[in-house]
Coordinates of C-alpha atoms in Angstrom, one line a residue:
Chain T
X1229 CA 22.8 65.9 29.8
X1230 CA 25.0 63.0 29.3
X1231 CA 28.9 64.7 28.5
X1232 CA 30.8 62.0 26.3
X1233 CA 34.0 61.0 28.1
X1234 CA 36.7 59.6 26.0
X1235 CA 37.2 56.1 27.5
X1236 CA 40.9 55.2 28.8
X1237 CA 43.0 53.1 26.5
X1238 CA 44.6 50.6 27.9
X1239 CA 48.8 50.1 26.6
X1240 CA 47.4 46.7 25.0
X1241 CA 45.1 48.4 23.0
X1242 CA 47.8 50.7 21.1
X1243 CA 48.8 49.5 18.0
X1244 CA 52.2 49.1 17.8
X1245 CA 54.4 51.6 15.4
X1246 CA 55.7 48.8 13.7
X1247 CA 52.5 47.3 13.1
X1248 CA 50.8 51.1 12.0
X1249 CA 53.9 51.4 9.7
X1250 CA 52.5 48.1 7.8
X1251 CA 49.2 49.2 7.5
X1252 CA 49.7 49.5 3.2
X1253 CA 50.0 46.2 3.0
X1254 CA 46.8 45.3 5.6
X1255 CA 45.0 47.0 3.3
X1256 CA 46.3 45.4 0.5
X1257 CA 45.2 42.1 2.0
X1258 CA 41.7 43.6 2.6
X1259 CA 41.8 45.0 -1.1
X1260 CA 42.6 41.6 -1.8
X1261 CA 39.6 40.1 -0.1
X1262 CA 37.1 42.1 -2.0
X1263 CA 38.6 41.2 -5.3
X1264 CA 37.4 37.5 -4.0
X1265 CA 34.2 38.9 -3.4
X1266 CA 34.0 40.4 -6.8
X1267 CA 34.2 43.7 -6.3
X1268 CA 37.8 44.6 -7.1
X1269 CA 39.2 45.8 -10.5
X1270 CA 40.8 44.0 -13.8
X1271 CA 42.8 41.3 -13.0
X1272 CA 44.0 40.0 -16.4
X1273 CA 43.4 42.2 -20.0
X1274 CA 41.6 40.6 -22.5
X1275 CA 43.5 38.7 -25.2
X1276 CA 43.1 40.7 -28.5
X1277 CA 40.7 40.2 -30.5
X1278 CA 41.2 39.6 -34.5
X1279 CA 39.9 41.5 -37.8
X1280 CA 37.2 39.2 -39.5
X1281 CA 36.5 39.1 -43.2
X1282 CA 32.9 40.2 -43.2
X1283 CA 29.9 41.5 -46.0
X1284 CA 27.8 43.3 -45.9
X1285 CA 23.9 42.7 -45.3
X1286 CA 20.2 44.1 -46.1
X1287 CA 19.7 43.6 -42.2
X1288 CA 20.6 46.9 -40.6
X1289 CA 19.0 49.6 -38.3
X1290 CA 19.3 53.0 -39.5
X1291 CA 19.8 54.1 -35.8
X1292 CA 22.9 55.1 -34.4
X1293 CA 24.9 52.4 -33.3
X1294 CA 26.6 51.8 -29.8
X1295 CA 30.1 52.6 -29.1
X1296 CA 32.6 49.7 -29.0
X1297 CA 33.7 50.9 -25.2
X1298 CA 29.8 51.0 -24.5
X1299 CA 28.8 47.4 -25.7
X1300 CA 32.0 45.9 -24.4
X1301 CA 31.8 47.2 -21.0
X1302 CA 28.0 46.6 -19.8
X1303 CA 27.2 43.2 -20.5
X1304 CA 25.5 40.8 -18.2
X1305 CA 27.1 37.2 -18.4
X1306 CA 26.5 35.8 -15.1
X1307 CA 29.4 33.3 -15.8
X1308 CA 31.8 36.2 -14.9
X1309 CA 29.7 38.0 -12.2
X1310 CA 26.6 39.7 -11.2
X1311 CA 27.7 43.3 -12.2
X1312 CA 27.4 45.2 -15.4
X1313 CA 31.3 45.7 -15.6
X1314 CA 32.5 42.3 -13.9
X1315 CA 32.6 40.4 -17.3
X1316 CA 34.9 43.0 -19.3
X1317 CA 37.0 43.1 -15.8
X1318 CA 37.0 39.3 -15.2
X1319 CA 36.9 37.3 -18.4
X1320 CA 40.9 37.5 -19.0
X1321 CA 41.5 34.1 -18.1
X1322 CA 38.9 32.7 -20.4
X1323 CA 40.0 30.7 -23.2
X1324 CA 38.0 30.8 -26.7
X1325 CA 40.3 29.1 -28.8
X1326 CA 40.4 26.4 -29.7
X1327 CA 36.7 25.9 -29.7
X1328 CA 34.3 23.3 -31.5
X1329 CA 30.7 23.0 -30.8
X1330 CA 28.6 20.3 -31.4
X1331 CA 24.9 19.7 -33.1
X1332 CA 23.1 16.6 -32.1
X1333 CA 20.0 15.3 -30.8
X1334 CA 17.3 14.3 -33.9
X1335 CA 19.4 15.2 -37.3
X1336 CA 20.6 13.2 -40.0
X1337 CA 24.4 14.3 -39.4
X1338 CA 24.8 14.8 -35.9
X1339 CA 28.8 16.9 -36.0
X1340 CA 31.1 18.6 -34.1
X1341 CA 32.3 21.6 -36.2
X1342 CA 35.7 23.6 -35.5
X1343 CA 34.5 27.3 -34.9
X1344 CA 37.3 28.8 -37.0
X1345 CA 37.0 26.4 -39.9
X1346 CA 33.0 27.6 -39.7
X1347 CA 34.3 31.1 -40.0
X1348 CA 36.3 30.4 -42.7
X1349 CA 33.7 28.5 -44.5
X1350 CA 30.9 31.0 -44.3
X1351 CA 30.5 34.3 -45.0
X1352 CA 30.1 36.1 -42.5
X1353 CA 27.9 39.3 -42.7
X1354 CA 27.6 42.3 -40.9
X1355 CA 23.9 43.0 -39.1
X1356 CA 23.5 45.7 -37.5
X1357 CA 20.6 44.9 -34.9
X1358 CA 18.8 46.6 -32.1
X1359 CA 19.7 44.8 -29.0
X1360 CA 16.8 45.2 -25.9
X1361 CA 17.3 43.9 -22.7
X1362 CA 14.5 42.7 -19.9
X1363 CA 15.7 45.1 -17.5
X1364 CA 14.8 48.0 -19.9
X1365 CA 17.7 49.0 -21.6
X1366 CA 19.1 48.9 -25.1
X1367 CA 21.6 49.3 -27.7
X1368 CA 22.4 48.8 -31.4
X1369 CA 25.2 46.5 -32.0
X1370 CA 27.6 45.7 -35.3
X1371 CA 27.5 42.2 -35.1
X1372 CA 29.4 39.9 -37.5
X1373 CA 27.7 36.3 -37.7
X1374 CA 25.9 33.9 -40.3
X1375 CA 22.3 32.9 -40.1
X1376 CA 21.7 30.0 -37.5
X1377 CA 20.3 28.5 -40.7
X1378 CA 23.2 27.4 -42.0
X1379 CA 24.8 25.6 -39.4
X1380 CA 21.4 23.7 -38.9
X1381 CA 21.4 23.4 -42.8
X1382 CA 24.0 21.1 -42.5
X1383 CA 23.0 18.6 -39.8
X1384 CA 19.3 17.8 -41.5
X1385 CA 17.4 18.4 -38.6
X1386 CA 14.4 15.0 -38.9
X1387 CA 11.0 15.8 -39.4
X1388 CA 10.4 15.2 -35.1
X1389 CA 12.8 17.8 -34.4
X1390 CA 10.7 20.9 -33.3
X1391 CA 12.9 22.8 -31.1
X1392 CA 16.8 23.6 -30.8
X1393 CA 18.7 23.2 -27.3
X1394 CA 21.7 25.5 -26.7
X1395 CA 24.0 25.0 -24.3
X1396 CA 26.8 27.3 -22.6
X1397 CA 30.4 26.1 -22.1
X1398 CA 31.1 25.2 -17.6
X1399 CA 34.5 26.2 -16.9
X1400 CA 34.6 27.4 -13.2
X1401 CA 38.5 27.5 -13.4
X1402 CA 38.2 30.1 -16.6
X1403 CA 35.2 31.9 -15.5
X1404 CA 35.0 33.2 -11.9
X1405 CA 31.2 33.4 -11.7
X1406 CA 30.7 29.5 -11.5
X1407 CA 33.2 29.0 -9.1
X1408 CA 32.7 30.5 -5.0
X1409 CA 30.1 30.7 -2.9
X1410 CA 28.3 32.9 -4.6
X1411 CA 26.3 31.5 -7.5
X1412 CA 23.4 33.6 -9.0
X1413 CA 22.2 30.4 -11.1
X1414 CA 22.8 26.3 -12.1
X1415 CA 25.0 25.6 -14.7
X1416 CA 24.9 25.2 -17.7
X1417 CA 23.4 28.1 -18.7
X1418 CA 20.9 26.9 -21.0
X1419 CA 18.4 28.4 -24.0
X1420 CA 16.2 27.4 -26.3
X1421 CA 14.0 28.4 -29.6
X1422 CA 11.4 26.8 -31.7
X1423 CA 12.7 25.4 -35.0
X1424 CA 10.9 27.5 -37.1
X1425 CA 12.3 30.5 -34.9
X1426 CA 15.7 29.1 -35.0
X1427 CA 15.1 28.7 -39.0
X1428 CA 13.9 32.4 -39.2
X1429 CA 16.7 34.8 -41.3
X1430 CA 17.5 37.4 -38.5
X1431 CA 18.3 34.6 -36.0
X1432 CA 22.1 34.4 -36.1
X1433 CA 25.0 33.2 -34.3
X1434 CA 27.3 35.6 -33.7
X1435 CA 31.4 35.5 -34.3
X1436 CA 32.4 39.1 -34.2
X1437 CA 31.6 42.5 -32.9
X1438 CA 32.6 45.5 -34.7
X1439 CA 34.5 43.4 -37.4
X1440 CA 36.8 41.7 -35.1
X1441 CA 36.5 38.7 -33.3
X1442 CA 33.9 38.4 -30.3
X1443 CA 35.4 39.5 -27.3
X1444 CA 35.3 37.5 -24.2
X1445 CA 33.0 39.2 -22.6
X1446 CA 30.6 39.2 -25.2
X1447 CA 30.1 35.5 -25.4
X1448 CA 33.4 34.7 -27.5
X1449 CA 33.8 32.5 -29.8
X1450 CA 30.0 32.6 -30.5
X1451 CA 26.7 33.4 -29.1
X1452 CA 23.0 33.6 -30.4
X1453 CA 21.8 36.6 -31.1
X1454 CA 18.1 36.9 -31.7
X1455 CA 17.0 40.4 -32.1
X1456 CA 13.2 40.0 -31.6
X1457 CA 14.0 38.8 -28.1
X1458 CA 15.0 40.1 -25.1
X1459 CA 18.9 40.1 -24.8
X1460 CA 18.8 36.8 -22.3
X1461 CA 17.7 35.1 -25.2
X1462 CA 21.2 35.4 -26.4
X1463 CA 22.8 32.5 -25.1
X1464 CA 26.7 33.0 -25.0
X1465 CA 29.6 31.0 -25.1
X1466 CA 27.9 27.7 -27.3
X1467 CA 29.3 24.5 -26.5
X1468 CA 26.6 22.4 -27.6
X1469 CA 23.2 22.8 -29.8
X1470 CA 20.9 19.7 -30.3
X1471 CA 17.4 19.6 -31.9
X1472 CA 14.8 18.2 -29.7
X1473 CA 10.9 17.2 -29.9
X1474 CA 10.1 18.9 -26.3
X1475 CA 10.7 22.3 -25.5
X1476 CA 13.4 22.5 -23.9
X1477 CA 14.3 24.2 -20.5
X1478 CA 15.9 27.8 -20.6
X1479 CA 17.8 28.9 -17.7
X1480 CA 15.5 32.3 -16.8
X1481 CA 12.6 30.3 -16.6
X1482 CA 13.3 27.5 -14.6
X1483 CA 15.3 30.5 -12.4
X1484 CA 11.9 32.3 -11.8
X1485 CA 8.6 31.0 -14.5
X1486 CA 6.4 33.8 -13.4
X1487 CA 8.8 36.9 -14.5
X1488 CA 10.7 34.5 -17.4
X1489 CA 9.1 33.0 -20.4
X1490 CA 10.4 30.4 -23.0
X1491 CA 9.3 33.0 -26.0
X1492 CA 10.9 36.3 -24.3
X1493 CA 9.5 38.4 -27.7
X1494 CA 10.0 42.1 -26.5
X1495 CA 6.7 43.0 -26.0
X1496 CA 5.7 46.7 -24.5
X1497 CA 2.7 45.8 -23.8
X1498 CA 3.7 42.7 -21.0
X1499 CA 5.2 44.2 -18.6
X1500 CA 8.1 42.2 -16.3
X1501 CA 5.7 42.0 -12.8
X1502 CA 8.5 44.4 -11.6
X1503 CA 8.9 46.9 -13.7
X1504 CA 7.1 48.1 -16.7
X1505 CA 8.5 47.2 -20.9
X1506 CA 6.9 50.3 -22.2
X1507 CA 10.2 52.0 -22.5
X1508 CA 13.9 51.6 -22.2
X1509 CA 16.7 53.5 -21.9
X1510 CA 19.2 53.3 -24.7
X1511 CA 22.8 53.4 -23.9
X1512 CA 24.9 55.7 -24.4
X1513 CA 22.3 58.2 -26.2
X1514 CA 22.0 61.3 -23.9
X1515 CA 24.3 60.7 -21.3
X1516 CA 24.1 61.7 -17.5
X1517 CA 21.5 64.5 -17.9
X1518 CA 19.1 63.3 -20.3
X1519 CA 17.0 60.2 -19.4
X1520 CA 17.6 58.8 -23.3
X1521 CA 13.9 57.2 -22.5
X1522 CA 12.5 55.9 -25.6
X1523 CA 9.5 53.8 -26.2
X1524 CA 9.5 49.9 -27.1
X1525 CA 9.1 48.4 -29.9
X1526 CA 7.1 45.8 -30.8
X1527 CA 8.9 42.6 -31.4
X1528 CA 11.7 45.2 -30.9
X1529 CA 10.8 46.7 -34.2
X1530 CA 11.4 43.4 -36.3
X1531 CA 7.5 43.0 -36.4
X1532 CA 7.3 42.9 -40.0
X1533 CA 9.7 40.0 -40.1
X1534 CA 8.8 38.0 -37.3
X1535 CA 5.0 38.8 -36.1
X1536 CA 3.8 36.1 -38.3
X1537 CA 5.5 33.0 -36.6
X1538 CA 3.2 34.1 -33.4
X1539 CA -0.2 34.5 -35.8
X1540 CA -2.9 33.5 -33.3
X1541 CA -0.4 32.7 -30.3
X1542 CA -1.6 34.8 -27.0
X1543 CA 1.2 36.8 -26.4
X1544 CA 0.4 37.8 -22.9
X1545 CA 0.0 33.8 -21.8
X1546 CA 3.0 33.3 -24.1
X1547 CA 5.2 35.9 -22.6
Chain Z
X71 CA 26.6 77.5 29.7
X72 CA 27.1 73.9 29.6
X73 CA 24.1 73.4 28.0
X74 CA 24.7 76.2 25.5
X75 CA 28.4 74.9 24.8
X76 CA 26.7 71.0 24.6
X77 CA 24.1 72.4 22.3
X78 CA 27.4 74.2 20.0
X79 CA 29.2 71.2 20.4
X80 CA 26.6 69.1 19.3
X81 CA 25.4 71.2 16.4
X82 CA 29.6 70.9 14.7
X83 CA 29.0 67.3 15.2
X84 CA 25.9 67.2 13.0
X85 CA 27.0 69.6 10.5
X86 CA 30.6 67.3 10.4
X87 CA 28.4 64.5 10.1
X88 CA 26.4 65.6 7.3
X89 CA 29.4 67.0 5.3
X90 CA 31.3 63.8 5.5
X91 CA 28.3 62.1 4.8
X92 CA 26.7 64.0 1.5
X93 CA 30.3 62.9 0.0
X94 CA 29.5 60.2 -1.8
X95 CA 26.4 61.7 -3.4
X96 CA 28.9 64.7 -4.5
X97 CA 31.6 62.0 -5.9
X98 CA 29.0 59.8 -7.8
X99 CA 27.5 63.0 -9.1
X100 CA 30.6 64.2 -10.3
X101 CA 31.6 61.2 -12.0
X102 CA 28.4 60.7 -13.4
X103 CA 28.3 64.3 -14.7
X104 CA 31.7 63.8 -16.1
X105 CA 31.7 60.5 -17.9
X106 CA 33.2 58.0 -15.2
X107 CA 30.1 55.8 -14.2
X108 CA 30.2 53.4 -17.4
X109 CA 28.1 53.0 -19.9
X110 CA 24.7 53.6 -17.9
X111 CA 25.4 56.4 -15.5
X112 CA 21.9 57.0 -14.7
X113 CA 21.4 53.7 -13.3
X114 CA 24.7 53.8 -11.1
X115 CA 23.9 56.9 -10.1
X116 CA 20.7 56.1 -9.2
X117 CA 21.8 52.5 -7.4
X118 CA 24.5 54.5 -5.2
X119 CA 22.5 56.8 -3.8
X120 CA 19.6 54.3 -3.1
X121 CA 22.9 52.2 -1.7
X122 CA 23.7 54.8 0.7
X123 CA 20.2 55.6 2.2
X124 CA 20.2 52.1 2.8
X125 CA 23.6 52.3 4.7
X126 CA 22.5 55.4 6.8
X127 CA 19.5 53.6 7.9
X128 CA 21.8 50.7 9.0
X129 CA 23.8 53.1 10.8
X130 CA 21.5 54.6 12.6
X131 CA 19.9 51.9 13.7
X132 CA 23.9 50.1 14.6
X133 CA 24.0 52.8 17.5
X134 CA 21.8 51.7 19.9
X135 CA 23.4 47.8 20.3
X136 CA 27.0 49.4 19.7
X137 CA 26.2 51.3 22.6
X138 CA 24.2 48.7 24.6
X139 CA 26.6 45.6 24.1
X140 CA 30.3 47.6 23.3
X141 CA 29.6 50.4 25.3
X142 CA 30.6 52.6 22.4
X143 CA 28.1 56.2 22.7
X144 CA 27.6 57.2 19.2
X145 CA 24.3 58.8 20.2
X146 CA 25.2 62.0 19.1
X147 CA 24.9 61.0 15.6
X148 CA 22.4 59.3 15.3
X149 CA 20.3 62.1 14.2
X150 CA 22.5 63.2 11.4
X151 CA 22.9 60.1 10.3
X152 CA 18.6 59.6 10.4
X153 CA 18.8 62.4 8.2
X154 CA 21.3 61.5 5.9
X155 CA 19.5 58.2 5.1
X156 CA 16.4 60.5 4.5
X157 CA 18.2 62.8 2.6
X158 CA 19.9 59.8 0.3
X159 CA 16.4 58.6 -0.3
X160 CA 14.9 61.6 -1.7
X161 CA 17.6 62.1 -4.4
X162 CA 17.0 58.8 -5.0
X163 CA 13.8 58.8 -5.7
X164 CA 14.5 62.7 -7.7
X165 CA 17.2 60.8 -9.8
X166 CA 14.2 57.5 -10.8
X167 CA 11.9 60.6 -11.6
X168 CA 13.9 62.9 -13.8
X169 CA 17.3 60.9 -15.0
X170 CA 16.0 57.5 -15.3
X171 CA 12.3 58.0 -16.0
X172 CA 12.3 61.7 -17.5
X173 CA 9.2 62.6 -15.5
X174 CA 7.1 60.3 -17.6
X175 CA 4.1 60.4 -15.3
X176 CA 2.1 58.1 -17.4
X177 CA 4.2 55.4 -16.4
X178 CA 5.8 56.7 -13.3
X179 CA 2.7 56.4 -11.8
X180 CA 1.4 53.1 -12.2
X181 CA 4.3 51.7 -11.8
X182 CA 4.8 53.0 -8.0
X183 CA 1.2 52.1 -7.5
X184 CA 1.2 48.7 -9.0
X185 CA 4.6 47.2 -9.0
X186 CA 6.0 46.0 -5.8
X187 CA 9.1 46.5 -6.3
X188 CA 8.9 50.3 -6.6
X189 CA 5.9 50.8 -4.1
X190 CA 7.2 49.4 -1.6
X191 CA 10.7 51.4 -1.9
X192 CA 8.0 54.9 -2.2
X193 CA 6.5 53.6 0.9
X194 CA 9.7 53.5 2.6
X195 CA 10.3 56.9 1.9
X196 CA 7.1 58.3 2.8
X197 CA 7.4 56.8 6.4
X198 CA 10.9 58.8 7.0
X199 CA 9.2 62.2 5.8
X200 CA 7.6 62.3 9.3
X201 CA 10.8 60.8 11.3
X202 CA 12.8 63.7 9.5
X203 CA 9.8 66.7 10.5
X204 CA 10.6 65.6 13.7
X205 CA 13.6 64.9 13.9
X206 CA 14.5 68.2 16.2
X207 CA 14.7 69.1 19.9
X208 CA 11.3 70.9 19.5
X209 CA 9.2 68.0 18.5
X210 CA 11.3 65.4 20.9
X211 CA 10.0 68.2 24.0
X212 CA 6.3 68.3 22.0
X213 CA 5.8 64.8 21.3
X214 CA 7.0 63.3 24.6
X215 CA 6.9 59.8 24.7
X216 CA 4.9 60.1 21.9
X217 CA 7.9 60.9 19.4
X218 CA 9.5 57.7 20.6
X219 CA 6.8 55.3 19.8
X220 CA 6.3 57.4 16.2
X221 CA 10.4 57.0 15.6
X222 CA 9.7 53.3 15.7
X223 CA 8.3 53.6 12.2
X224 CA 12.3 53.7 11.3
X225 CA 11.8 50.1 11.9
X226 CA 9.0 49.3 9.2
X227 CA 11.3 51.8 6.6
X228 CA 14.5 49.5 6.7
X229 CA 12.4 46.8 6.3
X230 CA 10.6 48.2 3.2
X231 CA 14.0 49.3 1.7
X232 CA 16.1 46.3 2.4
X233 CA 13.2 44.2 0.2
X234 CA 13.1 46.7 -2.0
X235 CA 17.0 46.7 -2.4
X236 CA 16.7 42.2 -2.8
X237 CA 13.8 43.2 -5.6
X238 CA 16.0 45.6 -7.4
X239 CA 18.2 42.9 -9.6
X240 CA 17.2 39.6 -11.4
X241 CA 19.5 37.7 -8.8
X242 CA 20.7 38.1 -5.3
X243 CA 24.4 39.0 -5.6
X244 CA 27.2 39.5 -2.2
X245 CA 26.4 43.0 -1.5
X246 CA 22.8 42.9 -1.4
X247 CA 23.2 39.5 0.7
X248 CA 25.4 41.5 3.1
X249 CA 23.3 44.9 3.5
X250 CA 20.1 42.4 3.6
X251 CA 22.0 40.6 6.6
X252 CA 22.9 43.4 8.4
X253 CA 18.6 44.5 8.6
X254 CA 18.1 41.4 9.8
X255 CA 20.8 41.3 12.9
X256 CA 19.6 44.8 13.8
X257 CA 16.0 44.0 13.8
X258 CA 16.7 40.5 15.3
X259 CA 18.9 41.9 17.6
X260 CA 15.4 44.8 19.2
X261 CA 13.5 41.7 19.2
X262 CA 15.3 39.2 20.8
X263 CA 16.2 42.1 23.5
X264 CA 12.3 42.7 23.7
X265 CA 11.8 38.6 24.3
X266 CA 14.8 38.4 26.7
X267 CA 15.5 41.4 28.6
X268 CA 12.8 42.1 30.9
X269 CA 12.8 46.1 31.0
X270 CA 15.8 47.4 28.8
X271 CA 17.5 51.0 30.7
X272 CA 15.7 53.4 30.7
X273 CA 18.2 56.2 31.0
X274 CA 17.4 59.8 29.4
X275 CA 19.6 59.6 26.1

């Protein structure tokens, strides 16, 4: 039976009493290193957000909706970190104004537009959308935007354009997740659609959340939103859109093809190869105790709107 | 008596051991319960505790090189801290069955026969239920050299959970890169001893 025998310090191994009586501030440093690695707390607060001018629209789900708190506190933009809560905790030093984004490529009027003089230009309506992610979880969120349409509308996209290039803002000094060693992905982050897609009524890009102005970490000043797609789809943070002949790359994808499609339709029946799309889990609607498991719709239940722009397309190759 | 006041001594240590350890099942639970885990308790909940069997496993297997290079003896809790990791494992696994998946069977169950991801993670598990069985003086006496050869299993587990734990999110971020390197110096760390040091001590633990 081995007896454990409490080894001998030695004097040099004591820590000093001035040294133990500094130990706060050693652990501030160490507090400090973690928040390098990301896993610290807030930093900076958010600037404000501001009340938009918004009307209403015919597109809304008669579900209820997500809390504010909820959709602005679980987001994933990898730009600010890896974790659910990093971008509401990390996005303080980002910068959305002044902001103008350009549309190029094959139009008639290539044009960079001012995104507040957009905002003031068009109306911007109120859609309240189901929002489903890949990794089998949803919401329903308030969005303020104005159709996709009508930006491209004034560009006149030629006759060769046949897909539309989106492109997100790199600004490693504003947004800690492009900057350190740890980088989940290339940057840009970058997304695409087919024109006709693009064209469609329920695509939008997005300028407000709850009648105010996006917040940071929502993709501020404005992000696609594409509610027959999975949530990655919704490329944050536009810089830059341009209309192409080819399709173009989108960041998932080329990250890993075989679990990442270009089309990324919510489709229950494809599963992601690791884990099933059957169901999701829908924020925020039973809490701790209940699962809140709830089956998937297809095309996220816009299928009456968008099923047709797939008519004959194999969804399973086309995933 | 010294073997009666060893076995007493031993038994606090355990029970110490597993009290300190089940707190961070009891703190997540509670904030869970109680609104402080975000927006998708369920899946925090459910991440922690996976976390933590994860940890224990690391643990358990840091004892023998802690004691073998820094001649630090932390044998004594090894076996609590086998059991822990066991223990975080199977509320794990009850949290993915009733919280996150609502005991959905039609899906539950191709999903841990089909998808990587999650059969590898249930095959983890299933190869501590018989380290745990046995984790006791009775069997260690039974099993005889046997039981050391069967706790080697504890080898193939981290493995399976450590892949299971990089397979869990859509990219690899710092803490997973960090618990994932830790597997790998501990398992490196039996093998290169295996390769390099002809006949490891052999003393009576």
């Amino acid at each position: 039976m081995t007896v454990y025998r409490p080894p001998v310090i030695p004097a040099s191994e004591i820590t000093p009493r001035s040294v133990y009586l500094r130990r706060r501030e050693f652990m501030g440093i160490m507090a400090g290193a973690g928040l390098a690695l990301g896993v610290g707390e807030a930093r900076a607060e958010a600037p404000a957000t501001v009340p938009l001018k918004t009307v209403p629209s015919r597109y809304k789900v008669d579900e209820p909706v997500t809390s504010r708190e909820d959709i602005t506190t679980y987001n994933n933009f990898y730009e600010f970190g890896t974790d659910k809560p990093d971008p509401s905790r990390h996005s303080g030093d980002f910068k959305p104004r002044p902001w103008t984004i350009t549309v190029d490529g094959l139009v008639g009027k290539p044009q960079t537009f001012d995104v507040d003089k957009l905002i003031a230009e068009l109306p911007i309506e109120e859609r309240i959308y189901r929002m489903r992610c890949v990794e089998a979880w949803s919401m329903v969120i308030p969005w303020d935007g104005f159709p996709l349409k009508a930006l491209l509308d004034k560009v006149e996209p030629l006759g060769s354009a046949k897909y539309v290039a989106f492109e997100t803002v790199v600004r490693p000094k504003e947004m800690p997740g492009q900057s350190g060693y740890f980088q989940p992905m290339p940057w840009p982050y970058v997304e695409g659609l087919r024109l006709d897609e693009a064209m469609h009524p329920l695509a939008i890009l997005a300028v407000g959340l709850y009648g105010q102005t996006l917040p940071n970490q929502n993709g501020a000043p404005l992000r696609l939103v594409v509610p027959w797609k999975y949530g990655f789809k919704g490329i944050k943070s536009i810089v830059r859109i341009s209309l192409v002949e080819k399709q173009p790359p989108n960041s998932w994808n080329s990250l890993q093809a075989n679990e990442y499609g270009f089309y990324a339709n919510v489709n229950p029946e494809v599963d992601h190869p690791r884990w099933s799309q059957a169901t999701e889990r829908r924020i925020g609607e039973s809490g701790f105790f209940g699962s809140g498991r709830r089956p998937t719709l297809m095309f996220n239940g816009y299928a009456d709107e968008v099923a047709s722009l797939y008519a004959g397309m194999d969804l399973r190759a086309n995933y | 008596m010294a073997s009666t006041r060893s076995a007493l001594v031993d038994g606090l240590i355990g029970w110490g051991t597993y009290v300190v350890g089940l707190v961070p099942a009891a703190v997540y639970f509670w904030l869970g319960a109680t609104g402080g885990l975000g927006a998708d308790p369920v899946r925090s909940f459910e991440q922690t505790l996976g976390l933590w069997a994860l940890r224990f496993l690391i643990l358990t297997l840091a004892i023998t090189p802690l004691r073998q290079l820094v001649r630090i003896n932390l044998l004594r809790y090894r076996r609590a801290l086998g059991l822990l990791a066991f223990w975080y494992a199977v509320m794990h696994f009850t949290v993915y069955l009733t919280l996150d998946r609502g005991l959905i069977w039609s899906t539950i169950i191709p999903d841990i026969a089909r998808r990587p991801f999650i059969t590898l993670g249930f095959a983890a598990l299933v190869l501590l239920v018989p380290l745990a069985i046995t984790s006791n003086r009775w069997s260690i006496r039974r099993l005889g050299k046997n039981w050391r050869m069967l706790h080697r299993l504890v080898y193939v587990a981290i493995s399976l959970a450590a892949i299971h734990y990089l397979l869990a999110t859509k990219v690899l971020d710092p803490t997973q890169a960090l618990h994932f390197a830790l597997v790998v110096m501990l398992l490196g760390y039996r093998l290169a001893r295996g390769v390099f040091v002809r006949r490891p001590e052999r003393r009576i633990a």
